[in-house]
JSON list of N, CA, C and O in Angstrom, two decimals:
[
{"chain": "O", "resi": 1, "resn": "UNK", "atom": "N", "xyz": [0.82, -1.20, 0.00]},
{"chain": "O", "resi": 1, "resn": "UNK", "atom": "CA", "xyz": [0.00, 0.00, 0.00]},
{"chain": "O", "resi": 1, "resn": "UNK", "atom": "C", "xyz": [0.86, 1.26, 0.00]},
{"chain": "O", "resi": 1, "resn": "UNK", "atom": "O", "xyz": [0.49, 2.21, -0.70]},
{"chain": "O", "resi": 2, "resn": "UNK", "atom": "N", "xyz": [2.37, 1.40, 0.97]},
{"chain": "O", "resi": 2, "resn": "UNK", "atom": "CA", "xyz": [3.09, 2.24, 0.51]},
{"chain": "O", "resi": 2, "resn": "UNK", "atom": "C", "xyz": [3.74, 3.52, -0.59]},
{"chain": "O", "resi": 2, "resn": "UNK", "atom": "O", "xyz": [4.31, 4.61, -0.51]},
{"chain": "O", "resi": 3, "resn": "UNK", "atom": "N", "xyz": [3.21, 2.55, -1.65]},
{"chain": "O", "resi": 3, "resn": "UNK", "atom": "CA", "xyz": [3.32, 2.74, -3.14]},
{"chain": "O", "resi": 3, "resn": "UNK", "atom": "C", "xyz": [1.91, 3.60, -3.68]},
{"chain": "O", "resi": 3, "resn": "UNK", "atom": "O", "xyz": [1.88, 4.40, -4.61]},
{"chain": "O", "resi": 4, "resn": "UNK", "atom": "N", "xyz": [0.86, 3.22, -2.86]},
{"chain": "O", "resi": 4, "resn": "UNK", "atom": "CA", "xyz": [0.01, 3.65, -3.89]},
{"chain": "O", "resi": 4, "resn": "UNK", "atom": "C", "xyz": [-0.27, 5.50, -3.55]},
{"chain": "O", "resi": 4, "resn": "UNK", "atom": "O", "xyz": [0.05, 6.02, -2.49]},
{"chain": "O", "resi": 5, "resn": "UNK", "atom": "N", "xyz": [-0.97, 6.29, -4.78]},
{"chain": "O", "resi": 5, "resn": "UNK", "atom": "CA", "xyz": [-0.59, 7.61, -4.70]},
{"chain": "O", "resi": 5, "resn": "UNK", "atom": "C", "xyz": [-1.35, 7.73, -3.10]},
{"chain": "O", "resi": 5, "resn": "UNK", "atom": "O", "xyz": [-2.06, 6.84, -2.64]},
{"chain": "O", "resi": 6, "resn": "UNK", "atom": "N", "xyz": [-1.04, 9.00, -2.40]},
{"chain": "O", "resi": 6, "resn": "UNK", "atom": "CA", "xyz": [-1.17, 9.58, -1.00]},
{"chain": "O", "resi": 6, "resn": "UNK", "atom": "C", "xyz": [-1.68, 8.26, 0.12]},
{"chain": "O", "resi": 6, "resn": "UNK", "atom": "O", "xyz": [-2.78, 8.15, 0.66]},
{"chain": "O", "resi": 7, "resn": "UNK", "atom": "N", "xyz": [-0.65, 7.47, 0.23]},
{"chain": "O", "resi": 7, "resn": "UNK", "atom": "CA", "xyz": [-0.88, 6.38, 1.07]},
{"chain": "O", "resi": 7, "resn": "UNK", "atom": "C", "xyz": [-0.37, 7.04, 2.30]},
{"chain": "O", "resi": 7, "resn": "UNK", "atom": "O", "xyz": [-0.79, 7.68, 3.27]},
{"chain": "O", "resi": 8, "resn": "UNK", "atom": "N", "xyz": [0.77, 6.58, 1.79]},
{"chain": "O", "resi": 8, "resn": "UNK", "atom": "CA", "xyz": [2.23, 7.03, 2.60]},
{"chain": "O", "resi": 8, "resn": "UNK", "atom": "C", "xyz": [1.79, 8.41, 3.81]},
{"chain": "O", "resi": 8, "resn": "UNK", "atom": "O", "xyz": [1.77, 8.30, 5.04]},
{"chain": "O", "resi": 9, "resn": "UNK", "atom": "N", "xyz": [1.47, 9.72, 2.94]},
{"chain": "O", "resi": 9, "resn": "UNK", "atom": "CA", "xyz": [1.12, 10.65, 3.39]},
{"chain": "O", "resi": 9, "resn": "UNK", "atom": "C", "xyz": [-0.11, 10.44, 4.53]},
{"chain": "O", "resi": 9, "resn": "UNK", "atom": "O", "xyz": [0.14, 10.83, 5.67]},
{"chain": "O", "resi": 10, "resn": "UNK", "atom": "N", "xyz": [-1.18, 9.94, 4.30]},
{"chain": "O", "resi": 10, "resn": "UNK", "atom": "CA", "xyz": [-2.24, 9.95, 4.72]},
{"chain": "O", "resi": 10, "resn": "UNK", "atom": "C", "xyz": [-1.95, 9.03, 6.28]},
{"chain": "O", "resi": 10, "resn": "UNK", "atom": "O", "xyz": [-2.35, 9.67, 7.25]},
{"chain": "O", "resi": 11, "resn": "UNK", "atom": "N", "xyz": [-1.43, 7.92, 6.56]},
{"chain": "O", "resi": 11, "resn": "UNK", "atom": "CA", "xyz": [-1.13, 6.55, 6.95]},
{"chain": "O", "resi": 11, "resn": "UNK", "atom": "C", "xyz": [0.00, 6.33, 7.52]},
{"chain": "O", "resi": 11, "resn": "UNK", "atom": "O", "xyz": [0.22, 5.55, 8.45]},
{"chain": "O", "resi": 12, "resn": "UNK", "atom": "N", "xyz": [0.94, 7.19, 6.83]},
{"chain": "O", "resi": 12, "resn": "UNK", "atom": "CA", "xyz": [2.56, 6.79, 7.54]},
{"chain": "O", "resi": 12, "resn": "UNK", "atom": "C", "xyz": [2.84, 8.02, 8.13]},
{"chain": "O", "resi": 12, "resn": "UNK", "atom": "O", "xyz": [3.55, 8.81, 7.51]},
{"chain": "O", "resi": 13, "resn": "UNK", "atom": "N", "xyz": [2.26, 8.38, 9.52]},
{"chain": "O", "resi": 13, "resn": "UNK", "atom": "CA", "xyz": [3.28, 9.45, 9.70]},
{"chain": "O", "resi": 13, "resn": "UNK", "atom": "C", "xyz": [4.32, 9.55, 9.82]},
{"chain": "O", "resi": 13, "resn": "UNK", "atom": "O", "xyz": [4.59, 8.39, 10.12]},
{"chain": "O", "resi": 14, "resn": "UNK", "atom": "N", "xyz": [5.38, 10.16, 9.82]},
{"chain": "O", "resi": 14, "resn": "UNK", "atom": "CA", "xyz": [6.92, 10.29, 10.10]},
{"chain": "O", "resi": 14, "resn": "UNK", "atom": "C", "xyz": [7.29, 9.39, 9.47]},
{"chain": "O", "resi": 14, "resn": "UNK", "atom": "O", "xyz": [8.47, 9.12, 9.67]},
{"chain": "O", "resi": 15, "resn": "UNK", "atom": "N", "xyz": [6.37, 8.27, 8.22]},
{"chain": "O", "resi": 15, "resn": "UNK", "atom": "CA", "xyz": [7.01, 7.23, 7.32]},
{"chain": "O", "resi": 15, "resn": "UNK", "atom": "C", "xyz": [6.70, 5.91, 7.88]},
{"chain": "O", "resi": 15, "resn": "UNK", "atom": "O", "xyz": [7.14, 4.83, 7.50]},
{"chain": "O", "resi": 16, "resn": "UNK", "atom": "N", "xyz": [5.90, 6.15, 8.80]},
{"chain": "O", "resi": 16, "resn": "UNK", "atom": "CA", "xyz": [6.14, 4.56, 9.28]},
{"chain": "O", "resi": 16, "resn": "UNK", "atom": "C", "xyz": [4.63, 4.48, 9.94]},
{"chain": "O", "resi": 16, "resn": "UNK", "atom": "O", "xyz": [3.89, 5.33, 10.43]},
{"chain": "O", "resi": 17, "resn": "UNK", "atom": "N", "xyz": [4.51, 2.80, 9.69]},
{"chain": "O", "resi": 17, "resn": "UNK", "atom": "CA", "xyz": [3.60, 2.65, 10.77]},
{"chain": "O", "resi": 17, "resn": "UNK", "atom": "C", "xyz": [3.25, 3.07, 12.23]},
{"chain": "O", "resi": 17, "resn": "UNK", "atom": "O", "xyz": [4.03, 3.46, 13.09]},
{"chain": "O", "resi": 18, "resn": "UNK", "atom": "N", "xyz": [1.77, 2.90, 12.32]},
{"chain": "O", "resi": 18, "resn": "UNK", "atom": "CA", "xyz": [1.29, 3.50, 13.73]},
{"chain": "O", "resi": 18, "resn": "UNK", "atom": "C", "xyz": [1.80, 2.09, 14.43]},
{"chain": "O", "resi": 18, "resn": "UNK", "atom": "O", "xyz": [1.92, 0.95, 13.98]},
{"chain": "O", "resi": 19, "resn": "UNK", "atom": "N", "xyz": [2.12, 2.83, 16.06]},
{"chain": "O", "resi": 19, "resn": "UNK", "atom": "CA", "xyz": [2.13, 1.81, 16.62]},
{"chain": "O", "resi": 19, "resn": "UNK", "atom": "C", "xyz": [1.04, 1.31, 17.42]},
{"chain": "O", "resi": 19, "resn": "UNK", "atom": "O", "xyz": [0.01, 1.98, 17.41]},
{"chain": "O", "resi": 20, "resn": "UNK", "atom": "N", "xyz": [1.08, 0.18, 18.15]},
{"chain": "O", "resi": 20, "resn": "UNK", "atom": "CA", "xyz": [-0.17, -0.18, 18.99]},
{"chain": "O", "resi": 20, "resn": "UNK", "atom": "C", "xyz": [-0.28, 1.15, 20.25]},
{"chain": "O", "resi": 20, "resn": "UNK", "atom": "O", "xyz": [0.47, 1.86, 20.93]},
{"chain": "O", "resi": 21, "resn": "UNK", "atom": "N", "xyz": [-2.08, 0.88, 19.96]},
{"chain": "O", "resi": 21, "resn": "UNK", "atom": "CA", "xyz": [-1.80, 2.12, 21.10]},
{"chain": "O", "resi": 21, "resn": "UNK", "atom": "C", "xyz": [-2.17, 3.53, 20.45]},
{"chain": "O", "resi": 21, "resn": "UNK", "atom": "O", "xyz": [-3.25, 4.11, 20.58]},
{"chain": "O", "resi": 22, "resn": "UNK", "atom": "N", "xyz": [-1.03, 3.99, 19.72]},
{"chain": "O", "resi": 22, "resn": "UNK", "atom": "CA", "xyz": [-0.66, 5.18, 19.54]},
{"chain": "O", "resi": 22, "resn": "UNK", "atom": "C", "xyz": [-2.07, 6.11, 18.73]},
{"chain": "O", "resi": 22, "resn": "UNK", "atom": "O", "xyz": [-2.92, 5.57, 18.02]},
{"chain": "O", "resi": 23, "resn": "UNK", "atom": "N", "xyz": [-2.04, 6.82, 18.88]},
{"chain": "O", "resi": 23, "resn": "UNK", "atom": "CA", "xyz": [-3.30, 8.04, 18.36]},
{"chain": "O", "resi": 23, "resn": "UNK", "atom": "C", "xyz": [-3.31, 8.35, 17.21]},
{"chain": "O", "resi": 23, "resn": "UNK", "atom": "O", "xyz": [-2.33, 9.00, 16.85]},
{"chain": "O", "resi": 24, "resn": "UNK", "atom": "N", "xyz": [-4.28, 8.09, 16.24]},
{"chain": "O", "resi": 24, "resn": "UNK", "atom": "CA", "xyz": [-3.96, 8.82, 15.00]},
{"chain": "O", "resi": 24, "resn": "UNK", "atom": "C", "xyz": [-5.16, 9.73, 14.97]},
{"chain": "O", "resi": 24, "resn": "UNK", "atom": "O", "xyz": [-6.31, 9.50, 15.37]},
{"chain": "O", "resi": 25, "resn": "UNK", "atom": "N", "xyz": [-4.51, 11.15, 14.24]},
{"chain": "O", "resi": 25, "resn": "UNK", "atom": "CA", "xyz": [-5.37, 12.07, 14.06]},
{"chain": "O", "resi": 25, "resn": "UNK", "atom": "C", "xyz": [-5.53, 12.64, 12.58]},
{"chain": "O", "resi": 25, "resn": "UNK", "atom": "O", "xyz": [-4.40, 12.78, 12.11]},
{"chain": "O", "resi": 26, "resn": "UNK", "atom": "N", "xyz": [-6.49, 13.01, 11.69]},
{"chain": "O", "resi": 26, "resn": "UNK", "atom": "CA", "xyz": [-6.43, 12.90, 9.80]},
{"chain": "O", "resi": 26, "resn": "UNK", "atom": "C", "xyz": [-7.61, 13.89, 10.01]},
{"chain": "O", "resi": 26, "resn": "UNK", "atom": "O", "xyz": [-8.78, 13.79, 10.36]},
{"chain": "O", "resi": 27, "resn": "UNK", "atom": "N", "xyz": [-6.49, 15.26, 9.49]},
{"chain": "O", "resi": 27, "resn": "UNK", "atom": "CA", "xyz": [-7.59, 16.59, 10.14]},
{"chain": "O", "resi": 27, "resn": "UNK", "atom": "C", "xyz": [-8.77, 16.01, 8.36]},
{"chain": "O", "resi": 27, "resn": "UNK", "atom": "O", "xyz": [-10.00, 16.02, 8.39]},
{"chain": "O", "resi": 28, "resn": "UNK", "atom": "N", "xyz": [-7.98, 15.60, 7.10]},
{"chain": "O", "resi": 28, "resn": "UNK", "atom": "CA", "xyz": [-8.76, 15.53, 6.24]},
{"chain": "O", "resi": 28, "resn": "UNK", "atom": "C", "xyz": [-10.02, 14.21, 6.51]},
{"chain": "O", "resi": 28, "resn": "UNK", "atom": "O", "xyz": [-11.12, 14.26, 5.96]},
{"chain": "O", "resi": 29, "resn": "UNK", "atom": "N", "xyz": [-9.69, 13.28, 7.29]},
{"chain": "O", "resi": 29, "resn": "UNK", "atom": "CA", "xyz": [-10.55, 12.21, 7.53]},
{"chain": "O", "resi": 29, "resn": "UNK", "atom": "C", "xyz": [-11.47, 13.06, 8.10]},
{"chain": "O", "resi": 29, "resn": "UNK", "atom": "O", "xyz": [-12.28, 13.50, 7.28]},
{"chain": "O", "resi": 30, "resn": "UNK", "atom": "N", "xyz": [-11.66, 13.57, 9.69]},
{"chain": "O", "resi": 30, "resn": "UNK", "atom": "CA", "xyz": [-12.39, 14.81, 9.97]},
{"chain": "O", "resi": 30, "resn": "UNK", "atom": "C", "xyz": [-13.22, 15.21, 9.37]},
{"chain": "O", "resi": 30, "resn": "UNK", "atom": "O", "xyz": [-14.36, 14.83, 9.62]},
{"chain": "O", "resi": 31, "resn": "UNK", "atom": "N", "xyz": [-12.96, 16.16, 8.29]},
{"chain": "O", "resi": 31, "resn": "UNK", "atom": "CA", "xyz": [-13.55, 16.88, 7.54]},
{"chain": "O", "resi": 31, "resn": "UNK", "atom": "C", "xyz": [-14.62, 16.28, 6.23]},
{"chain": "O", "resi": 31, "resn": "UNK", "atom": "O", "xyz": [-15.60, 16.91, 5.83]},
{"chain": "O", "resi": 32, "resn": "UNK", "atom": "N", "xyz": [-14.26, 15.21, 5.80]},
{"chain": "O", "resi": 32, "resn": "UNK", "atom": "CA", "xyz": [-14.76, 14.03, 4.75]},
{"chain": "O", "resi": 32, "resn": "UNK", "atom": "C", "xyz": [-15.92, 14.18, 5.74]},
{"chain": "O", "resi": 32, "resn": "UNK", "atom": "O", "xyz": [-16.89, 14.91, 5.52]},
{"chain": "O", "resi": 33, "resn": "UNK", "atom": "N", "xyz": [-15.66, 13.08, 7.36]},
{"chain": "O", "resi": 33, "resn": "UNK", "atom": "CA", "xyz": [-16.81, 12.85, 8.39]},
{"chain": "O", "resi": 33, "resn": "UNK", "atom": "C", "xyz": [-17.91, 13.60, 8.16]},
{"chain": "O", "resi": 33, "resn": "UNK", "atom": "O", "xyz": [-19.01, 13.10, 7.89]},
{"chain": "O", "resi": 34, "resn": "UNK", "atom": "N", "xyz": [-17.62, 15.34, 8.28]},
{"chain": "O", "resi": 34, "resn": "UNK", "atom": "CA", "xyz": [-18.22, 16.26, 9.02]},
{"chain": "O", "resi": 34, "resn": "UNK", "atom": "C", "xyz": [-19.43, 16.71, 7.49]},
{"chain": "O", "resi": 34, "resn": "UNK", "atom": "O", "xyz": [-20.62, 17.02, 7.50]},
{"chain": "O", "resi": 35, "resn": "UNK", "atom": "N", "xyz": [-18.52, 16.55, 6.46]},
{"chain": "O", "resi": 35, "resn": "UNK", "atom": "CA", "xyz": [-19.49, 17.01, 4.54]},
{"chain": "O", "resi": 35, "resn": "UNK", "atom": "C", "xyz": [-20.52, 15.63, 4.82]},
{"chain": "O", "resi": 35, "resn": "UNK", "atom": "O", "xyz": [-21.71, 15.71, 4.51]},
{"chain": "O", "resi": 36, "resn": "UNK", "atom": "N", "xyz": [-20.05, 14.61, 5.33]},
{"chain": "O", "resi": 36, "resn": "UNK", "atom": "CA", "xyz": [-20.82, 13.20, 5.51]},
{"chain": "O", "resi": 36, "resn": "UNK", "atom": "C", "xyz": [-21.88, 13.73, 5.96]},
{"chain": "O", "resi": 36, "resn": "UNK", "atom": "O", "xyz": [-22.91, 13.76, 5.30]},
{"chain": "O", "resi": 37, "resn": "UNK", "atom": "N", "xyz": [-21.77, 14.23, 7.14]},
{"chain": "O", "resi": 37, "resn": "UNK", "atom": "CA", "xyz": [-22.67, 13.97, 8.33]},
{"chain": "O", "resi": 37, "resn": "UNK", "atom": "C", "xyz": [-23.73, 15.48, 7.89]},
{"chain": "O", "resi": 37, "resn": "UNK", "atom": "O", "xyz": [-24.95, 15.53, 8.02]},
{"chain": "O", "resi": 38, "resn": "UNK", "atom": "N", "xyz": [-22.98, 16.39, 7.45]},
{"chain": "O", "resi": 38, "resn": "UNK", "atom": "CA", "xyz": [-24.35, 17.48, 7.09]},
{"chain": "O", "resi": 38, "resn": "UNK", "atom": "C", "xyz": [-24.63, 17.19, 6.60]},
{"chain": "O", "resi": 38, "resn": "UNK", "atom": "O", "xyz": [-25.86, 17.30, 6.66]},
{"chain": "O", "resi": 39, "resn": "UNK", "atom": "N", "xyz": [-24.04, 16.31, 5.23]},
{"chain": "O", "resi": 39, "resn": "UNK", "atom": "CA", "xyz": [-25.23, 16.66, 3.73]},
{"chain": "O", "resi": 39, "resn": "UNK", "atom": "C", "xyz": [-25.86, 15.14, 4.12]},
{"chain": "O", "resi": 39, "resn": "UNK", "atom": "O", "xyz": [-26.29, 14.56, 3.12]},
{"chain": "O", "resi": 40, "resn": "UNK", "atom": "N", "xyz": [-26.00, 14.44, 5.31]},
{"chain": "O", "resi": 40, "resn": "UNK", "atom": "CA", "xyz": [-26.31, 13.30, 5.26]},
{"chain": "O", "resi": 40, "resn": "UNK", "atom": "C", "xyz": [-26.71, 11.78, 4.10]},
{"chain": "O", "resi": 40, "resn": "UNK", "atom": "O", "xyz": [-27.67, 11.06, 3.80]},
{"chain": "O", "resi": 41, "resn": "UNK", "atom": "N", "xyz": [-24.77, 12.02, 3.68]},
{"chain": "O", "resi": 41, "resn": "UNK", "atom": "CA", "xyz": [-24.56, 11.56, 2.40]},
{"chain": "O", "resi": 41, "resn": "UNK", "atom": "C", "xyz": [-24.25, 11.42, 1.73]},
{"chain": "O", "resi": 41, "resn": "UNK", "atom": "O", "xyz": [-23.42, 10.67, 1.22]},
{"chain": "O", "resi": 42, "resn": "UNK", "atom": "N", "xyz": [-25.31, 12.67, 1.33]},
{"chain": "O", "resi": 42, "resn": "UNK", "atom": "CA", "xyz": [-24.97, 13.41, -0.34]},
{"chain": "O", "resi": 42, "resn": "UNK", "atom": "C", "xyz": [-23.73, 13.91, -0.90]},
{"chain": "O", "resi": 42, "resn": "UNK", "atom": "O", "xyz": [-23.52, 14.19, -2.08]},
{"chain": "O", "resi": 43, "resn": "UNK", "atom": "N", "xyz": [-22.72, 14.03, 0.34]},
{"chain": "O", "resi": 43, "resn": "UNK", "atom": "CA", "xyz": [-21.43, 14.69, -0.26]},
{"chain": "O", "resi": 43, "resn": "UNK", "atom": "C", "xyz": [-20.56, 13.52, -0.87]},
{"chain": "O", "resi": 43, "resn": "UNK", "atom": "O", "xyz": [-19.85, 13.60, -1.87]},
{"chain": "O", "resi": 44, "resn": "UNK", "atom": "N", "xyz": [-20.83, 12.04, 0.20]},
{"chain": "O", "resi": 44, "resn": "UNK", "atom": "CA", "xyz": [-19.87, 11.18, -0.61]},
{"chain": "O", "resi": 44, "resn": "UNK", "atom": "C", "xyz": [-20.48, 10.39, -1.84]},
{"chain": "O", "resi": 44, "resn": "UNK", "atom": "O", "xyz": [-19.73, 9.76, -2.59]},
{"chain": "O", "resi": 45, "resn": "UNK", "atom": "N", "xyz": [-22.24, 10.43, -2.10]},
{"chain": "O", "resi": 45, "resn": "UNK", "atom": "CA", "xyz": [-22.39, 9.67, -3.22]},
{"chain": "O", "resi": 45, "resn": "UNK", "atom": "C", "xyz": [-23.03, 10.85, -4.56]},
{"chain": "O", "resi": 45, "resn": "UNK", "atom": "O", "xyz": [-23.46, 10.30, -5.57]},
{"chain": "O", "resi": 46, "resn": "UNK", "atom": "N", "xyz": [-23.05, 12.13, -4.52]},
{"chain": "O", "resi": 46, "resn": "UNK", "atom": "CA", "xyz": [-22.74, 12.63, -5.48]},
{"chain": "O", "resi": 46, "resn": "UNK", "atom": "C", "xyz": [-22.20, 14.19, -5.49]},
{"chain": "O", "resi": 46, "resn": "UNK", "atom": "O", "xyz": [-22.21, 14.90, -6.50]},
{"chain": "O", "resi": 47, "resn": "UNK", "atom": "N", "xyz": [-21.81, 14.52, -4.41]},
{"chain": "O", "resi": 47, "resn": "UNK", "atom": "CA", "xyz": [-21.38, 15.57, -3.79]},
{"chain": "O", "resi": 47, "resn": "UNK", "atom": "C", "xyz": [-19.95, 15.99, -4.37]},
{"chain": "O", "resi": 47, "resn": "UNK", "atom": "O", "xyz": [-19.72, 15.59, -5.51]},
{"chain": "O", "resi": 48, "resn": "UNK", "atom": "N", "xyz": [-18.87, 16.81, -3.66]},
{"chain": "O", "resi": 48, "resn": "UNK", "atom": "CA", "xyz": [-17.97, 16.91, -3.66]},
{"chain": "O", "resi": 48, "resn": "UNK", "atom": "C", "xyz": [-16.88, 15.99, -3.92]},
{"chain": "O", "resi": 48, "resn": "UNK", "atom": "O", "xyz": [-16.05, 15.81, -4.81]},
{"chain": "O", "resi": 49, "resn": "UNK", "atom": "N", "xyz": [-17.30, 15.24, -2.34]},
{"chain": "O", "resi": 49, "resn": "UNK", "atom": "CA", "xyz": [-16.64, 13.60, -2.26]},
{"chain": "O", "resi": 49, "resn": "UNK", "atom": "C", "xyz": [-16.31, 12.61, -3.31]},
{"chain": "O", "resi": 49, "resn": "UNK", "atom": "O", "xyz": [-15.25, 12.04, -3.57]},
{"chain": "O", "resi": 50, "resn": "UNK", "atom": "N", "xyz": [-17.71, 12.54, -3.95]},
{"chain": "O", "resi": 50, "resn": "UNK", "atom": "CA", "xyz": [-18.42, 11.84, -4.76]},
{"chain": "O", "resi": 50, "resn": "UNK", "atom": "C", "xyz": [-17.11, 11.95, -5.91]},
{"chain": "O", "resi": 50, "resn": "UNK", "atom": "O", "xyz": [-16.31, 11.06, -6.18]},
{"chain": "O", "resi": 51, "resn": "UNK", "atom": "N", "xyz": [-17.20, 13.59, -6.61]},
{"chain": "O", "resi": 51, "resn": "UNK", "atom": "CA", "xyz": [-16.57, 13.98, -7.58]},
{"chain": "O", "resi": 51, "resn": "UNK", "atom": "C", "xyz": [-14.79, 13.72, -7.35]},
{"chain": "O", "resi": 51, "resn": "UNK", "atom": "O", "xyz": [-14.01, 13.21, -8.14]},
{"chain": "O", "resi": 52, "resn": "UNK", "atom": "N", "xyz": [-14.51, 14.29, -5.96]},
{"chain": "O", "resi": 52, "resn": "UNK", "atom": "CA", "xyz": [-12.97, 13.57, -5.57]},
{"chain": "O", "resi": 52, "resn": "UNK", "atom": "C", "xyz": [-12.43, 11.98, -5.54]},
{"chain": "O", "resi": 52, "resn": "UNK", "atom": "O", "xyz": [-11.26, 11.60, -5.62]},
{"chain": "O", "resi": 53, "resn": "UNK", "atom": "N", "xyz": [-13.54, 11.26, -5.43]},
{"chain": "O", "resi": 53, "resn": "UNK", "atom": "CA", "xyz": [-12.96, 9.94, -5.82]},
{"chain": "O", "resi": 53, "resn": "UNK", "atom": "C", "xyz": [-12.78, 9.47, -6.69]},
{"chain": "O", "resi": 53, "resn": "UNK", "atom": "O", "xyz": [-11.87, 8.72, -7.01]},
{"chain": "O", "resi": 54, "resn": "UNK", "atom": "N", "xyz": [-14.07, 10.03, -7.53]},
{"chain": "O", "resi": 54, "resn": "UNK", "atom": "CA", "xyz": [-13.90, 9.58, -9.29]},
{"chain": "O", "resi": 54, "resn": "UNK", "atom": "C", "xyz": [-12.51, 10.35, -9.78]},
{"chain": "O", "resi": 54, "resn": "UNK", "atom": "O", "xyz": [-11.63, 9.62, -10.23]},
{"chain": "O", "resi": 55, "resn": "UNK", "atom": "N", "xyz": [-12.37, 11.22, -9.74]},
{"chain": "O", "resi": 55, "resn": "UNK", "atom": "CA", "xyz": [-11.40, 11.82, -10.14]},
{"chain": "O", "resi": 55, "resn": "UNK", "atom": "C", "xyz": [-9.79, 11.55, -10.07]},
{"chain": "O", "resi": 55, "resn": "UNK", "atom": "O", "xyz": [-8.87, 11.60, -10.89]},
{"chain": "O", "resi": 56, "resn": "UNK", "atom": "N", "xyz": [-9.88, 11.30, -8.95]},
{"chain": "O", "resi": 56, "resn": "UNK", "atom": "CA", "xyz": [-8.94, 10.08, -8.27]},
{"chain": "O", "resi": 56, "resn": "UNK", "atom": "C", "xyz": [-8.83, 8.69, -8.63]},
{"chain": "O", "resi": 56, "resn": "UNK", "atom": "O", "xyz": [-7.78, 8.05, -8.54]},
{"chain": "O", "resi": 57, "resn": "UNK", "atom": "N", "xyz": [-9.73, 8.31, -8.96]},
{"chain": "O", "resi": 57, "resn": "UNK", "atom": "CA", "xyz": [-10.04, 6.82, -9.35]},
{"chain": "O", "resi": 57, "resn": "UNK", "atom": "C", "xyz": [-9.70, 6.95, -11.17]},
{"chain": "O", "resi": 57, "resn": "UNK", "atom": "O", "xyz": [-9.01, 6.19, -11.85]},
{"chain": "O", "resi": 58, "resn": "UNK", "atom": "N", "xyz": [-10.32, 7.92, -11.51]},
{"chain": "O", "resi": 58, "resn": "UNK", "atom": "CA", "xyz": [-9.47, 8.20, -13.43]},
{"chain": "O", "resi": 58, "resn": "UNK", "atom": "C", "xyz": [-8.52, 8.69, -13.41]},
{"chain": "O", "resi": 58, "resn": "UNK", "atom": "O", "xyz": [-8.17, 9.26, -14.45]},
{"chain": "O", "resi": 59, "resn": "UNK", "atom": "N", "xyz": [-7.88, 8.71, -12.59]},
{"chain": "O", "resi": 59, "resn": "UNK", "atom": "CA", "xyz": [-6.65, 9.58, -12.46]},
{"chain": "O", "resi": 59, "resn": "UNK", "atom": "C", "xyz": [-5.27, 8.17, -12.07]},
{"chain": "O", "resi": 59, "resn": "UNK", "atom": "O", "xyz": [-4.12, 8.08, -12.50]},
{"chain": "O", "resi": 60, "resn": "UNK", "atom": "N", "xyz": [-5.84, 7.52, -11.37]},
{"chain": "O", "resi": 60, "resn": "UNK", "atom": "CA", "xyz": [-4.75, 6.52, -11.14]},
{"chain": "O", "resi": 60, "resn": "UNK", "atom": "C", "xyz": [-5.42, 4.36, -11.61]},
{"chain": "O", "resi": 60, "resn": "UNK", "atom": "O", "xyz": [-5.02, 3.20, -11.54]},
{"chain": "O", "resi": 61, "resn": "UNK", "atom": "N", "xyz": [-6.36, 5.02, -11.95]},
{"chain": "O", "resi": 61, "resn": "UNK", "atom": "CA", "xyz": [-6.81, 3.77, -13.14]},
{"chain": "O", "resi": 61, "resn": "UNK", "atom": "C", "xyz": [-6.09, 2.97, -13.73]},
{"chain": "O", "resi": 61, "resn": "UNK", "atom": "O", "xyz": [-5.97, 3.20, -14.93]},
{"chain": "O", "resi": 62, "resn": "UNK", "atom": "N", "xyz": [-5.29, 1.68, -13.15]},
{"chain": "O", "resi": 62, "resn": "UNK", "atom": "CA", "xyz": [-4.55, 1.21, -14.08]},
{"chain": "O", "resi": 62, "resn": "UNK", "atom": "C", "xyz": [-5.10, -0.48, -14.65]},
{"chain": "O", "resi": 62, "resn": "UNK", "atom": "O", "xyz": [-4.44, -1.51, -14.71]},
{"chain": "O", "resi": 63, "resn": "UNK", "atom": "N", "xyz": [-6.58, -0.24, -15.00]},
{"chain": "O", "resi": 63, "resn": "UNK", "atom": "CA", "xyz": [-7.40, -1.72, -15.21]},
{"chain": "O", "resi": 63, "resn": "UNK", "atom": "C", "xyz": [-6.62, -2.44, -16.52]},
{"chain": "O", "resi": 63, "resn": "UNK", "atom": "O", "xyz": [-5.73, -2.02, -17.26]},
{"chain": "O", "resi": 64, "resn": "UNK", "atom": "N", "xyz": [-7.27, -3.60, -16.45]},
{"chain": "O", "resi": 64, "resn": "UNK", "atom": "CA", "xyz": [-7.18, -4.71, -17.81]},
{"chain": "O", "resi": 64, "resn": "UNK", "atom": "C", "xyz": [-6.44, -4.09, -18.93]},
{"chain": "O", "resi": 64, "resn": "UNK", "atom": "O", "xyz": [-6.26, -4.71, -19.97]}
]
């Protein structure tokens, strides 16, 4: 998973795995939550969200 685009960033802080225990905090996870929870939804299935994954998803598409 290392490899794949904003893994690393998102997942590895300081590069490395979390350890047991240890706290993780993803001010962008947060914020995804919070478009979730107002538009009850709507932001991740045709919202903003919606549009950032596809975009993301044609963007690093490497099928059949």
């Amino acid at each position: 998973m290392r490899d794949q685009p904003g893994f690393a960033e998102c997942f590895l802080p300081e590069g490395r795995a979390l350890r047991a225990g240890e706290i993780f905090r993803s001010a962008g996870h947060a914020h995804s939550l919070e478009l979730i929870a107002e538009s009850e939804g709507e932001a991740f299935y045709r919202g903003v969200l919606a549009e950032k994954i596809a975009a993301f998803a044609a963007a690093h598409w490497q099928g059949p």
